Amino acid sequence: NPEGGCLLEENPEGGCLLEETFTSGVADDESGETLVLEENDGEQLSDDDDDGDEIEIPYATELPDLEMLTVNLSRKGDEPLGLVLQEDNFIVALRPNTPAAKCGELFLGDQVLSIQGVKCTSELPMGHILRQLPLAPTYQLEIKRATAAINIPGKAQIDHHLVHQEKQIQEALAQRSGKAPARKDEGTKVPDMKAIHAEAKKRAEKGPDPDNTPHGLKNMWYNQARAPFEKRLAQANLVKSEGNDKFAEGKFDEALEEYNFVTELFKYEMANLLRDQQEAELGDLGRGLGSKDLAAIQKVRVPTLLNMAACRLKLGAESGDKDQYTQALEHIKEVMQATPPASTRAKAHFRASQAHVALENWREAWQAANLARECRPDSQEVKDLQMKIQREMRLLQKAEKDSVRDGLFGTDSNKNILARDERKEFKRRKFLAMKLMPEGLPSTPAGKQEKQKIETLLDKVSSAGWNNLSPAEQNHFEDLWAKGSSKMSAAEIREGREEGVFPPRDQEKVFGLNLPPAIQGRPLQGAFEWLTPAQSKRVQGLAVEIFQRGCEKLDNEQRRFGEGVNILASSDNRMPWHSQPLGKGGALLILSPARAHLWSFPPPQLQVIPAVMGASMDPGEFELLNDRARRPLERGELGILLSNKRCWQHALDKKWEWALVLEDDAHYMHGTSSQLISLLPSIVQAARERDPEWQMIVLSPVDMDDFFGCITDASHVPSLLGPRRVTCLRKSEPLNPPGFNRIGPTCHAFAWIYRNTLMRHLVDAMAQLEPPLNPLDIWVWEVMAEHNMMGHILAPKRQLVSARAIESVKSRQY
C-alpha cells in the first residue's frame, strides 16, 4: 500500500490475513520507524469452554452427500476475496462486504478444490496459489459441497453461524447450572432471520446482559486453555487475525487484548516448559507437549508476541507511558527464548532497539540494532535506526565530556590544561584527515585552488566531525575517502572513526547480501553452486574476517573476490582492485554503436572490441565470404563471426590462456557486470578442477535439444550430423564435485569462455575458411568436432548470463 496501511492478503496455508513484510505495514510513528504485524498459517475455528467439562461447539454439521460446482468471484484491483480457509481449503468464514460474501454462492463447510484450474491441496493451499497467479478481474473456483448444507448465502450465513454458536454456549451453561433442560438436537434448518434480528433488537433495548456481552464471553473463553489442543490452535489463528484487524484500525488496546487471549490459550504448555516434562503436572486431561506441539504453538505464539510488542510501542508513543516500552521488551524476550529464524530475530531485535530508543538506553539500543543488522544487512530501516542511535550516542558522549569539562573549569590552571588537551586532540584528528590528501596535485593555479579547497574541508572535518558536514561536503569527502583509505592502516581507520573524522562503517556500505549466510556456512544467494569446496571454505573465512575486522586489511584480489560473491557490497569501478589483471586471462566486449548507451562505464578489465557491422561490409568481401559458406549468410551473421574473430585474435596477441567474449546485449543475472568480471578467474579455476582439458565454458543458456531441432539440412553440418559426424552429448552430464555439467552443442554464443588452444584453431579455420562458414553458434562446434574437443565443453549448473532479448532458437533454420 503506497500510503502505508495494512493490506489483507490470502494466507499461504489458510485464511485471508495481513500481508507480512519487514518494511511496510501500519502507519509510521513520529520517528519514522515502521511497525509491521506478524502472520502465521493455521486453521481458524471457534469453540468455547469453562473450567469444568468440555463443551463441544461444532462449526458445521456433518453432511454425507456431496456435489461439485463452479463459482466465479469478481473483484476490483487487489481487493481481498474475503475467504477464510482451513488448512485443507475448507471455508470457515466469509468476510462481510467482500466478493466471497456478496456472490451468494459460497457456504461455510465448502471445500475449494481448485482456483483458475490449479488444484488446491494441503501442501499447496489456495492462498499460496493465489499469490502466484497474476491479478485478474474474475477468479474461477471449483467447489465441493455437502448437498444438505445450510442454504444461507453471504452475510446472513455468517450471522446465523454466530447466533447459533452463542445459543449453544448459553444452553450448555444453563444445562451445567441446572437452570434449563439439556438442549436436544433440532437438526439443521434455515432460521427465521427476521425473528433473530427482532430478538437482537429487543435485547439491545433492554440493555446488555453481563454474561452475554462480548466481554463476558471473552472472559469465559480465557478458560479455553484446557480445551483440546487442535481446537485451541485453530482458534488462536482466528483471534490473532481479529487482533490484526484492530491494529490496522488503530485500536491498539483492543488488539493487545486479542493478542493476549492468544497467548493465554497455551499458558499451561508454556508453563510446563519450565519443568521436566516427564514429571510435570499436565492438567486435568494429562496432556503433554507432543513432538510437533511446541513447534505448532510457537508458530502462532511468536508472531503474536511480536505484534504485542508492536502494540506496546504504539501505545507508549501515544501516551508517553514508559512502562509500555518495558513490557514490549518483555514480549521480545519471550520471542528470543523460542529461538526463532533469522528473519524473526531481525524484527525482534529491531523492535527491541526501538523500545530502548524510547527509553533512551542508547547503548542497549545500539547493541540491539547491530544484532538486527547481522540478520538483515540489506534492511534500510535498520540502517536508518543505527544512524539515529549513533547521532544520539555522540551527543551523549559529548555531554559526558562537557560535564567533566565544566567540573574542571574552576581555575585558570584547569582551563589551560583543557585548552592544551583540545589542541592535542585537534592536531591528532588533523593528522588522520591529512592522510586523505591526494598526492601529485598539479602546481597550476587550478591545482593550487583544488588543494586549498581540500585543506579547508579537512580542517572542518577535523574540528566538527564527519556527521556535521553538509551533504555536498560529505560527498566531496567520500571521494577523498574512496581514493585514500586504501593507503591507511586498519588502526588509523579505526581511530579516525572513533574520533568522528572518518565516515562510520555503515556509510561505506561494506557488507554484502551474502555475508550472513557465508559466516554461517549456508548456501549463498545467487548461482554459486560452481564453487569448489576449497573456494567455499575461502568465502566463509573471508566473510568472518570482514565481519570481525572490516576490509581495510584485504588485498586487491580479496576485495575483488569478496565483491564477486557478494559478501562485500559492490564498489565504484574506479577503485584500484577493479583494475587488477584477471590472472592469466581476460574479458572482451563486442560493442556496437547502437548499444553503446548500455555500456557507458564498463568495468576496467572488460576491454571493448568494436563490432564489425555487417550492414556496412564491402559488397566484394560479403560475396567472397558467402561463396565459402555452407548456405547464404545474412550480413548480421557474418558481422558476428568477424567480430568474434577480432576477439580471438586480440586474446592470442595478449597471450591470454583464456578469454570471455561478451556481446553487448548480455547481462549478468545475479549482480553487476563488475561482479561477473571479478569472478572469472575463480570460474576458470573451478572448471579446471572438474576437467583439466576443458576447452569452453558456456555461461549463457544451454539448449541442446533446440540446437539439433532447428537444423533442417544435415549437409549444412556434416561434422555433427553427416556421415563424418563425431560423438557429442545431447543431454547434460553432472560432474564431480557438483556445480558444473558437461554439455554438447548449444546456441546463444553471447557469453562463452574460450581456451587459448581453441581460439588458435578458430582463427586458423577462419583464415582458411575451412570448414565452410556457418552462423557462429554452428561453425564453432564444427571446428571443435574436427579437433576432437567436443568432450570438453562445460557449463555451470545454473545459467549465469542472459540477454536483453534472446532470439527464439526454434524460429531459426540452419
Short mmCIF file of C-alpha atoms in Angstrom, two decimals, residues 39-42 225 227-230 232-234 236-237 240 262-273 277 287-305 334 338:
data_model
loop_
_atom_site.label_atom_id
_atom_site.label_comp_id
_atom_site.label_asym_id
_atom_site.label_seq_id
_atom_site.Cartn_x
_atom_site.Cartn_y
_atom_site.Cartn_z
CA GLU A 39 1.48 -13.52 10.44
CA ASN A 40 1.37 -17.29 10.56
CA ASP A 41 -0.64 -20.01 8.92
CA GLY A 42 -3.24 -22.22 10.51
CA ALA A 225 -6.51 -23.27 27.91
CA ALA A 227 -9.63 -27.38 25.60
CA PRO A 228 -8.28 -29.88 23.02
CA PHE A 229 -5.02 -28.71 21.51
CA GLU A 230 -6.08 -28.63 17.84
CA ARG A 232 -7.18 -24.04 20.62
CA LEU A 233 -4.59 -23.81 17.87
CA ALA A 234 -7.26 -23.09 15.26
CA ALA A 236 -5.67 -18.81 18.18
CA ASN A 237 -5.19 -18.13 14.47
CA LYS A 240 -4.96 -13.25 16.10
CA VAL A 262 -3.98 -15.99 22.03
CA THR A 263 -1.04 -16.37 24.42
CA GLU A 264 -3.35 -17.38 27.28
CA LEU A 265 -4.62 -20.31 25.21
CA PHE A 266 -1.26 -22.03 25.66
CA LYS A 267 -0.37 -20.91 29.20
CA TYR A 268 -0.25 -24.47 30.59
CA GLU A 269 2.04 -25.79 27.86
CA MET A 270 4.41 -22.83 28.20
CA ALA A 271 4.47 -23.23 31.99
CA ASN A 272 5.37 -26.89 31.59
CA LEU A 273 8.44 -25.93 29.54
CA GLN A 277 8.14 -32.85 31.01
CA ARG A 287 -1.79 -33.61 28.24
CA GLY A 288 1.88 -33.10 27.43
CA LEU A 289 3.71 -31.41 24.60
CA GLY A 290 3.96 -33.80 21.68
CA SER A 291 6.94 -33.81 19.33
CA LYS A 292 5.18 -31.36 16.99
CA ASP A 293 3.08 -29.46 19.51
CA LEU A 294 5.73 -26.99 20.59
CA ALA A 295 6.58 -26.03 17.01
CA ALA A 296 2.88 -25.53 16.25
CA ILE A 297 2.43 -23.38 19.36
CA GLN A 298 5.44 -21.21 18.64
CA LYS A 299 4.35 -20.78 15.04
CA VAL A 300 1.33 -18.78 16.22
CA ARG A 301 2.70 -17.56 19.56
CA VAL A 302 5.96 -15.95 18.37
CA PRO A 303 4.30 -13.69 15.76
CA THR A 304 1.64 -12.80 18.33
CA LEU A 305 4.29 -11.74 20.86
CA GLU A 334 9.90 -14.35 25.22
CA ALA A 338 11.80 -19.57 21.30
#
